PDB file of C-alpha atoms in Angstrom:
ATOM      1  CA  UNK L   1      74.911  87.720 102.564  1.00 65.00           C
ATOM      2  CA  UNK L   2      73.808  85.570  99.657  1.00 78.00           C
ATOM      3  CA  UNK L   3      70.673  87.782  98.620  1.00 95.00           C
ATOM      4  CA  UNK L   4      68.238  85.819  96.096  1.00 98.00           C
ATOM      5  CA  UNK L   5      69.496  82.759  94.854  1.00 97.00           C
ATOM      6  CA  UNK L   6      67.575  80.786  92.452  1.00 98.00           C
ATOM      7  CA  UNK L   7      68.065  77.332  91.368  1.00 98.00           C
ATOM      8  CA  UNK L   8      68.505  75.925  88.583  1.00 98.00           C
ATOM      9  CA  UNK L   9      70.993  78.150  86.529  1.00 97.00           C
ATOM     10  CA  UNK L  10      70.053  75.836  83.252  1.00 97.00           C
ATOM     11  CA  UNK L  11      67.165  73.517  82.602  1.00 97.00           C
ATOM     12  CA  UNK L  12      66.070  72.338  79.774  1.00 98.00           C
ATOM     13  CA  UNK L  13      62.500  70.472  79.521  1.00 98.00           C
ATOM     14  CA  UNK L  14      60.363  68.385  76.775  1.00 98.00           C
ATOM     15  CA  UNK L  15      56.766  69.972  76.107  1.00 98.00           C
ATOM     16  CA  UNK L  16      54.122  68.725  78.946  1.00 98.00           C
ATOM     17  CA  UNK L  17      56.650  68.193  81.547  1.00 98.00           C
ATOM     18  CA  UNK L  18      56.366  70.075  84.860  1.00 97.00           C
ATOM     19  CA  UNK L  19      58.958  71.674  87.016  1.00 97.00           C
ATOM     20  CA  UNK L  20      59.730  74.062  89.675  1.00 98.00           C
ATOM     21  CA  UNK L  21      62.149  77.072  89.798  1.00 98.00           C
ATOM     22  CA  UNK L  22      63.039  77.531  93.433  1.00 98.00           C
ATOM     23  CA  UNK L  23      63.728  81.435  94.545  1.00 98.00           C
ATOM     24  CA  UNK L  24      64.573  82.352  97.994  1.00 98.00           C
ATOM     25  CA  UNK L  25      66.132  85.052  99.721  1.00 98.00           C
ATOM     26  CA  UNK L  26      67.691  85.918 103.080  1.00 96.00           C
ATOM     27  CA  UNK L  27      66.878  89.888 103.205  1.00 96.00           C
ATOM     28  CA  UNK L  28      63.707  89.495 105.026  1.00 95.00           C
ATOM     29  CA  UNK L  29      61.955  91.158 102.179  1.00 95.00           C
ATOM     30  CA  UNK L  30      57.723  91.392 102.103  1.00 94.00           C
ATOM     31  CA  UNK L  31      57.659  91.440  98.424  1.00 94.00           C
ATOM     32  CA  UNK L  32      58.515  88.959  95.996  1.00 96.00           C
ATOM     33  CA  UNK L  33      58.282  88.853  92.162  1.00 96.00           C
ATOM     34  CA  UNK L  34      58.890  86.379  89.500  1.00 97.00           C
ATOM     35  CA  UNK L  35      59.488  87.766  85.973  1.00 97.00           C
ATOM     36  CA  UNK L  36      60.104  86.583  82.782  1.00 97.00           C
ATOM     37  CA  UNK L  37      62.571  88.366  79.893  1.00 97.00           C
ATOM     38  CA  UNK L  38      62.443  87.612  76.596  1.00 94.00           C
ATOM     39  CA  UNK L  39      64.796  88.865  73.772  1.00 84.00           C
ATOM     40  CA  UNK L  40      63.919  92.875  73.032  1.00 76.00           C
ATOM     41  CA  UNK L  41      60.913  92.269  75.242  1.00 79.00           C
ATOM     42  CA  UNK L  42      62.227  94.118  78.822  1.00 87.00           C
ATOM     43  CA  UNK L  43      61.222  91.695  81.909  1.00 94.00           C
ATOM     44  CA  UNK L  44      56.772  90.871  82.525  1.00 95.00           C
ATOM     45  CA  UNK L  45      55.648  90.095  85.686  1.00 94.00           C
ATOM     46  CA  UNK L  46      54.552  86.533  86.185  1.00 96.00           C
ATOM     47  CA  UNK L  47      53.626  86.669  89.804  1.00 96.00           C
ATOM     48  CA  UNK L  48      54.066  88.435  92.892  1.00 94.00           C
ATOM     49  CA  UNK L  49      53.577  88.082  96.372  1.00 95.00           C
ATOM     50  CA  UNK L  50      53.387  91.381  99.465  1.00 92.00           C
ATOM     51  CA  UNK L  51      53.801  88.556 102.128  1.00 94.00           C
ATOM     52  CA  UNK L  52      53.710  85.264 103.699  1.00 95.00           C
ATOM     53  CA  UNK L  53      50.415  83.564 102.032  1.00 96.00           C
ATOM     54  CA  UNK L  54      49.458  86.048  99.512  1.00 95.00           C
ATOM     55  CA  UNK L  55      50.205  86.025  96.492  1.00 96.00           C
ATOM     56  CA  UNK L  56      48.816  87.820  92.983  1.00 94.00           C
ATOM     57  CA  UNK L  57      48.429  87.778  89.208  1.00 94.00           C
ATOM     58  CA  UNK L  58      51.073  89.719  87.470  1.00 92.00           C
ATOM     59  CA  UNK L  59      51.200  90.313  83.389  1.00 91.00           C
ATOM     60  CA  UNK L  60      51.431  87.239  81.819  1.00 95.00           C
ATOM     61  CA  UNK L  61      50.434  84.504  84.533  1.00 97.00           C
ATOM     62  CA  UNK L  62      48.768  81.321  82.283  1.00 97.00           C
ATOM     63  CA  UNK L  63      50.470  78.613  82.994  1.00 97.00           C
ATOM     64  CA  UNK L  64      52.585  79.116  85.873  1.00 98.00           C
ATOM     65  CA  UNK L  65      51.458  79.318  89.758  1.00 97.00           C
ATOM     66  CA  UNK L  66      53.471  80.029  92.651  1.00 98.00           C
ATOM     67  CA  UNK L  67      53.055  79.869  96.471  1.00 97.00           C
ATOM     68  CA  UNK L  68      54.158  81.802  99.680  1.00 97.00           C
ATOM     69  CA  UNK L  69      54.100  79.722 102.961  1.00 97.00           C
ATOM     70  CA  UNK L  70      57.431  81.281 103.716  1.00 97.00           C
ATOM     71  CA  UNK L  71      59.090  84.807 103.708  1.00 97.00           C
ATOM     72  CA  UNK L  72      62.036  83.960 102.439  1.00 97.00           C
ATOM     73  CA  UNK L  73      60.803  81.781  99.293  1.00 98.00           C
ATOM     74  CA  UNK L  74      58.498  81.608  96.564  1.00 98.00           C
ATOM     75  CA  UNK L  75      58.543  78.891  94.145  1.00 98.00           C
ATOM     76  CA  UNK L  76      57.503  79.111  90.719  1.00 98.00           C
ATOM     77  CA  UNK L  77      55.699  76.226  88.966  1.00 98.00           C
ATOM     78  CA  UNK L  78      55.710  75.606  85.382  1.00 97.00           C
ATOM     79  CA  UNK L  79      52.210  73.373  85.404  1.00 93.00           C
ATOM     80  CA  UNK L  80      52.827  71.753  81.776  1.00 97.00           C
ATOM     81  CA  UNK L  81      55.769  73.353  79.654  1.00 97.00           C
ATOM     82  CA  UNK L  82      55.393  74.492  76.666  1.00 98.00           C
ATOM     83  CA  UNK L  83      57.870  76.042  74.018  1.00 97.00           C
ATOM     84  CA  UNK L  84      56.295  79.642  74.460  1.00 97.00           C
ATOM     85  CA  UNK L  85      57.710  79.404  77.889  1.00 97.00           C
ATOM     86  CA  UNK L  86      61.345  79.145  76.821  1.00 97.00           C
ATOM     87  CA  UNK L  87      62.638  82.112  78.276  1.00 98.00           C
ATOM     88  CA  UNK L  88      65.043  83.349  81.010  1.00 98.00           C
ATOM     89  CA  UNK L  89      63.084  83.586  84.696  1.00 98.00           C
ATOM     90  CA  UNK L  90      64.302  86.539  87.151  1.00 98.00           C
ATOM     91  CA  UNK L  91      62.718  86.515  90.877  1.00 98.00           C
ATOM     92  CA  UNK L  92      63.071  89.635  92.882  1.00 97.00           C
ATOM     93  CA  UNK L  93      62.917  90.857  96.257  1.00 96.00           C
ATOM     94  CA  UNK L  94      62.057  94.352  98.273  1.00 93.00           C
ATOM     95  CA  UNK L  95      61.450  95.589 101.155  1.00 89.00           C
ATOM     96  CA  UNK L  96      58.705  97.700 102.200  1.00 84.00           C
ATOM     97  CA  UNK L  97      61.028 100.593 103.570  1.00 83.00           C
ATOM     98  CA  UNK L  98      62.859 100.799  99.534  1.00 84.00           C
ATOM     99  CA  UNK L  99      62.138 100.908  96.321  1.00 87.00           C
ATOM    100  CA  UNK L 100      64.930  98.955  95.074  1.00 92.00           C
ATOM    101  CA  UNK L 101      64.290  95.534  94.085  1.00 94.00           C
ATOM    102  CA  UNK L 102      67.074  93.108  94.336  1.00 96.00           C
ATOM    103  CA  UNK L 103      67.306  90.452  91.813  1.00 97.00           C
ATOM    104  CA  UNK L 104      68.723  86.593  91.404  1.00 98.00           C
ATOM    105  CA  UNK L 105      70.943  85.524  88.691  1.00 97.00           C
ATOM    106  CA  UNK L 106      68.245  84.112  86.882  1.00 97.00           C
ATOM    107  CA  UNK L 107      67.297  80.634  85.694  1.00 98.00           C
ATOM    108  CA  UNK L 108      67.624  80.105  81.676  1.00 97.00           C
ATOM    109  CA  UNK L 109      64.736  77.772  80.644  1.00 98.00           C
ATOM    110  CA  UNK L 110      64.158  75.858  77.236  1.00 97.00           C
ATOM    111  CA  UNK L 111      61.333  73.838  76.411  1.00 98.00           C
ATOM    112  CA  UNK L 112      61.795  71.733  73.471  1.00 97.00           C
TER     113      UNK L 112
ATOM    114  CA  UNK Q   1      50.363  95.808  80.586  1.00 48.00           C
ATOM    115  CA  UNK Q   2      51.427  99.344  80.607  1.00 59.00           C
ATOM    116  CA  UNK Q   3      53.529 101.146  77.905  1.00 82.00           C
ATOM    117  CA  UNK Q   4      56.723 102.318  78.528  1.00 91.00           C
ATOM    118  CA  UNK Q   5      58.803 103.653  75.333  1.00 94.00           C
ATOM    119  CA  UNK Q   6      62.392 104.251  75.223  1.00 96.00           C
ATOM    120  CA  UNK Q   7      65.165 104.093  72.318  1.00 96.00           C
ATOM    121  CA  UNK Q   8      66.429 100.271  71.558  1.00 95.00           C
ATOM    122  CA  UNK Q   9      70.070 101.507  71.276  1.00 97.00           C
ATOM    123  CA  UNK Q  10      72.642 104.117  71.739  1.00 97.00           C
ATOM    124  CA  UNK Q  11      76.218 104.187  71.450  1.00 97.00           C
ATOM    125  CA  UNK Q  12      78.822 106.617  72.384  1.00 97.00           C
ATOM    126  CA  UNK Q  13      82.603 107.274  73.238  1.00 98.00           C
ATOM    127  CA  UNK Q  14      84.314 106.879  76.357  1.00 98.00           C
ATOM    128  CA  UNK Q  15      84.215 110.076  78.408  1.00 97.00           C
ATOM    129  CA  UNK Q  16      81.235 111.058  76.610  1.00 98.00           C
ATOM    130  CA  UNK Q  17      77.555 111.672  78.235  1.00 98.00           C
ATOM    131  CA  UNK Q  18      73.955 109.802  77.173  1.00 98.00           C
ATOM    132  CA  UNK Q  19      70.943 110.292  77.794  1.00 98.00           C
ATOM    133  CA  UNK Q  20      68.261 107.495  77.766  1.00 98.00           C
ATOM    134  CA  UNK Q  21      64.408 109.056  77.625  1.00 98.00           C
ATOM    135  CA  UNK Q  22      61.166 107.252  78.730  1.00 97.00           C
ATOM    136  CA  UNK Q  23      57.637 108.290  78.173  1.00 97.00           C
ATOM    137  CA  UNK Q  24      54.972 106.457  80.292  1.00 94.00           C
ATOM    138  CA  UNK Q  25      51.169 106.404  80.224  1.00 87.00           C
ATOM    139  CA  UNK Q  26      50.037 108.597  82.752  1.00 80.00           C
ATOM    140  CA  UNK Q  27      47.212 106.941  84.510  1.00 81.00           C
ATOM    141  CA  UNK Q  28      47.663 105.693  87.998  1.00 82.00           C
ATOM    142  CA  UNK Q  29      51.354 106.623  87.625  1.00 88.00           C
ATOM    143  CA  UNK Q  30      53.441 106.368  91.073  1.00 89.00           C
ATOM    144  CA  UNK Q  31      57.202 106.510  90.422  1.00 92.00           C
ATOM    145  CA  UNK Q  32      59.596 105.692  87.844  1.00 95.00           C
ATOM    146  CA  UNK Q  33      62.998 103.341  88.596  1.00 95.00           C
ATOM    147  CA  UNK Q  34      65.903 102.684  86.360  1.00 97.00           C
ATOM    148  CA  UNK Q  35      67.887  99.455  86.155  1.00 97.00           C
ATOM    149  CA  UNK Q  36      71.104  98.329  84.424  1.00 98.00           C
ATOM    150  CA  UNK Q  37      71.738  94.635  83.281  1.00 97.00           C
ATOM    151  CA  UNK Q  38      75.011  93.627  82.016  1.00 96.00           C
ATOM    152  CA  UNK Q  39      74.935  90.992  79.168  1.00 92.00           C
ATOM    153  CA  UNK Q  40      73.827  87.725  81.106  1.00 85.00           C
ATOM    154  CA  UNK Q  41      73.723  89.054  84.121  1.00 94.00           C
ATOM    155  CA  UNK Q  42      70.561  89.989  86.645  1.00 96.00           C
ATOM    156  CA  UNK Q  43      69.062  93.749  86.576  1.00 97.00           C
ATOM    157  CA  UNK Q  44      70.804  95.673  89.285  1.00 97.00           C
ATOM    158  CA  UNK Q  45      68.643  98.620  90.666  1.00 96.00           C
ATOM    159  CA  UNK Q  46      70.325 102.620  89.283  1.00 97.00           C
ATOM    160  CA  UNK Q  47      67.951 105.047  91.085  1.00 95.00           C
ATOM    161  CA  UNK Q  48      63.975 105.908  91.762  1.00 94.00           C
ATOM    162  CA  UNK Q  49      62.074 108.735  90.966  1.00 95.00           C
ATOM    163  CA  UNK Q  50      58.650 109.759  92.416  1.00 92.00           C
ATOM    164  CA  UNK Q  51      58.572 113.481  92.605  1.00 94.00           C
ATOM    165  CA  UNK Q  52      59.472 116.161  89.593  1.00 96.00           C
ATOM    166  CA  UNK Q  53      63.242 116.818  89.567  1.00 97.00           C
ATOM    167  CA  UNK Q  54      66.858 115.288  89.287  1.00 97.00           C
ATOM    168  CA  UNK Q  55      68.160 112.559  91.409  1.00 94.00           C
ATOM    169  CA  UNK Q  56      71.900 112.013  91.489  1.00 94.00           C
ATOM    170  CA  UNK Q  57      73.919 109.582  92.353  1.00 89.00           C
ATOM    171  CA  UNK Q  58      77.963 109.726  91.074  1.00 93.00           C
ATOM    172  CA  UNK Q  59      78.151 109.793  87.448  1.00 96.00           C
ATOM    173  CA  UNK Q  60      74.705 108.830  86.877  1.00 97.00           C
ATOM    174  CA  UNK Q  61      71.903 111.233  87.244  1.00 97.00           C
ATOM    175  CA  UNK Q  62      67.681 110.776  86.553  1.00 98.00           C
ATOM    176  CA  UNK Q  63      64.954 112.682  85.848  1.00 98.00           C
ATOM    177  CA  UNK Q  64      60.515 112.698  86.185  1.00 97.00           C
ATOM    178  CA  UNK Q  65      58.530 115.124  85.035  1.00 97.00           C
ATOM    179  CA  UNK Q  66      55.474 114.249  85.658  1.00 95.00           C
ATOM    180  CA  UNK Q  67      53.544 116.739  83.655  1.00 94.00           C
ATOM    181  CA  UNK Q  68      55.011 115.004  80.992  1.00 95.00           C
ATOM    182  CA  UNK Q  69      54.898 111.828  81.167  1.00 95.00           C
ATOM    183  CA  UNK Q  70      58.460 111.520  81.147  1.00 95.00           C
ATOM    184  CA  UNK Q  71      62.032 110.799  82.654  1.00 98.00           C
ATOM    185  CA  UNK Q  72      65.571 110.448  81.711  1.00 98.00           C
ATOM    186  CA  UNK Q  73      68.594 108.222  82.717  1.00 98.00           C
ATOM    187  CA  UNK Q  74      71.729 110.613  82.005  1.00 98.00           C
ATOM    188  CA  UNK Q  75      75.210 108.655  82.120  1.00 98.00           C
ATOM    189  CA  UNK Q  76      77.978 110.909  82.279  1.00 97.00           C
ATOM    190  CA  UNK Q  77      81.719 110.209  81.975  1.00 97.00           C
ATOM    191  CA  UNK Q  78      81.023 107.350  80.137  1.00 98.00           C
ATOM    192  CA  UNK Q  79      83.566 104.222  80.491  1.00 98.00           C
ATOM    193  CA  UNK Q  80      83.728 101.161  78.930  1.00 97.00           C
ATOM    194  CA  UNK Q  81      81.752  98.829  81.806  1.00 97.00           C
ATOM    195  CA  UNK Q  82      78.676 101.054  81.326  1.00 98.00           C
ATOM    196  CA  UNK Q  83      78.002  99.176  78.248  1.00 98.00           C
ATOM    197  CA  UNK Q  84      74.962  97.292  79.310  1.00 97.00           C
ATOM    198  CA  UNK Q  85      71.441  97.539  78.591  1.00 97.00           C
ATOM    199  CA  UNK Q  86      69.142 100.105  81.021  1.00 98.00           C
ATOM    200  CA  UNK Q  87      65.594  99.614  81.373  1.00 97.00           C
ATOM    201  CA  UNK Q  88      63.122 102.271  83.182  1.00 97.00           C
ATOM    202  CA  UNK Q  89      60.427 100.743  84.601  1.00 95.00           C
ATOM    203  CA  UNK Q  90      57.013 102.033  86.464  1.00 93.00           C
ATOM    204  CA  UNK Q  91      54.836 101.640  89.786  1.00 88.00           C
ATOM    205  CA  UNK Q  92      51.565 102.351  89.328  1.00 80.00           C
ATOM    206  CA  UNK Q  93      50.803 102.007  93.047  1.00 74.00           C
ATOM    207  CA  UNK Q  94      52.512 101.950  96.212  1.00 67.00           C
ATOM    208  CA  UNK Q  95      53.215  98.312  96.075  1.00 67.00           C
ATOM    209  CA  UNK Q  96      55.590  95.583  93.888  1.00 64.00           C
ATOM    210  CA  UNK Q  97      54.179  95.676  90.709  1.00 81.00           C
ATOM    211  CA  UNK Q  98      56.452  96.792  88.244  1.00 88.00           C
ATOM    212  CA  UNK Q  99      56.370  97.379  84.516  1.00 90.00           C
ATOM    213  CA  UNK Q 100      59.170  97.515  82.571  1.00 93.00           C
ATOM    214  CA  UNK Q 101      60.317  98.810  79.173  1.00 93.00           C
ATOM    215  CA  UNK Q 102      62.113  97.217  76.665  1.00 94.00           C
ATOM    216  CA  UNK Q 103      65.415  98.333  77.585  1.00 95.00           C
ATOM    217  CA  UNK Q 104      68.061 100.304  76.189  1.00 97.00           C
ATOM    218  CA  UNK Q 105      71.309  98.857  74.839  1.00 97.00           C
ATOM    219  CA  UNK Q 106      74.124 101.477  75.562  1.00 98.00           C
ATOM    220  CA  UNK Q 107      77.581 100.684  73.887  1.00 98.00           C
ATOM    221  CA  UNK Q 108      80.683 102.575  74.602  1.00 98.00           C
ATOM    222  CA  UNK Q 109      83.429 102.317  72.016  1.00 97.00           C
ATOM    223  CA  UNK Q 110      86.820 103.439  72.902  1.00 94.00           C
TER     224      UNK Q 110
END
């Protein structure tokens, strides 16, 4: 049972370039979550989704969008990267039936 | 987003117990969860508390009072792998929006 995996690990992008961190998972989970944690900071919410085509502003949400045509993945898209994003990106997953969230191994991001 | 306070560090002996507090704002408040995240490693979910009272689970044990405003991770029997960093974090509804605090770094010395 691989959980949420996210891809990449590492990435490392020059200012104004775009990307996408893939997140999926294999739980069947409704609710999905992208956050990022910066140092002494905790982890903000970027984005979340409660299901299959909806999705909703979290905390800090300029500059990123996501999508959810699928349950078992939500991408997250860095539109034009810029060195505030440097940071490392979690996505979670829960079900509706728990509280716990289950998260990937996260994806470390620089921007230079 | 919402504020969550709790201490930036502890540290402690093996065999000894901590206890990491968090105070919440109050409005719209819905339950409080605790995670643990090992140095470069992803959050891994500790326990969740919605009603007043103590939730245990083996050597770890937490706490809400919601009259408060806050709630309390106690680690007891401390050994060296629970040196990590613990962050609470709160719903404030009955859906996936969490918020977290800035985390706790717990160090256990030998």
């Amino acid at each position: 049972n691989a959980g949420v995996t996210q891809t990449p690990k590492f990435q490392v992008l020059k200012t104004g370039q775009s990307m996408t961190l893939q997140c999926a998972q294999d739980m069947n989970h409704e609710y999905m979550s992208w956050y990022r944690q910066d140092p002494g900071m905790g982890l903000r919410l970027i984005h979340y989704s409660v299901g299959a085509g909806i999705t909703d502003q979290g905390e800090v949400p300029n500059g990123y969008n996501v999508s959810r045509s699928t349950t078992e993945d939500f991408p997250l898209r860095l539109l034009s990267a810029a060195p505030s994003q440097t940071s490392v990106y979690f996505c979670a997953s829960r079900s509706d039936s728990t509280y716990e969230a289950f998260f990937g191994q996260g994806t470390r991001l620089t921007v230079v | 987003g919402q504020s969550l306070e709790q201490p930036s560090e502890v540290t402690a002996v093996e065999g000894a117990i901590v206890q990491i507090n968090c105070t919440y704002q109050t409005s719209g408040f819905y339950g409080l969860s605790w995670y643990q995240q090992h140095d470069g490693g992803a959050p891994t979910f500790l326990s969740y508390n919605a009603l007043d009272g103590l939730e245990e689970t083996g050597r770890f044990s937490s706490f809400l009072s919601r009259s408060d405003s806050y709630g309390y991770l106690l680690l007891q029997e401390l050994q060296m792998k629970d040196s990590a960093s613990y962050f609470c974090a709160v719903s404030y509804s009955n859906d996936y929006k969490l918020s977290f605090g800035a985390g706790t770094t717990v160090t256990v010395r030998a």
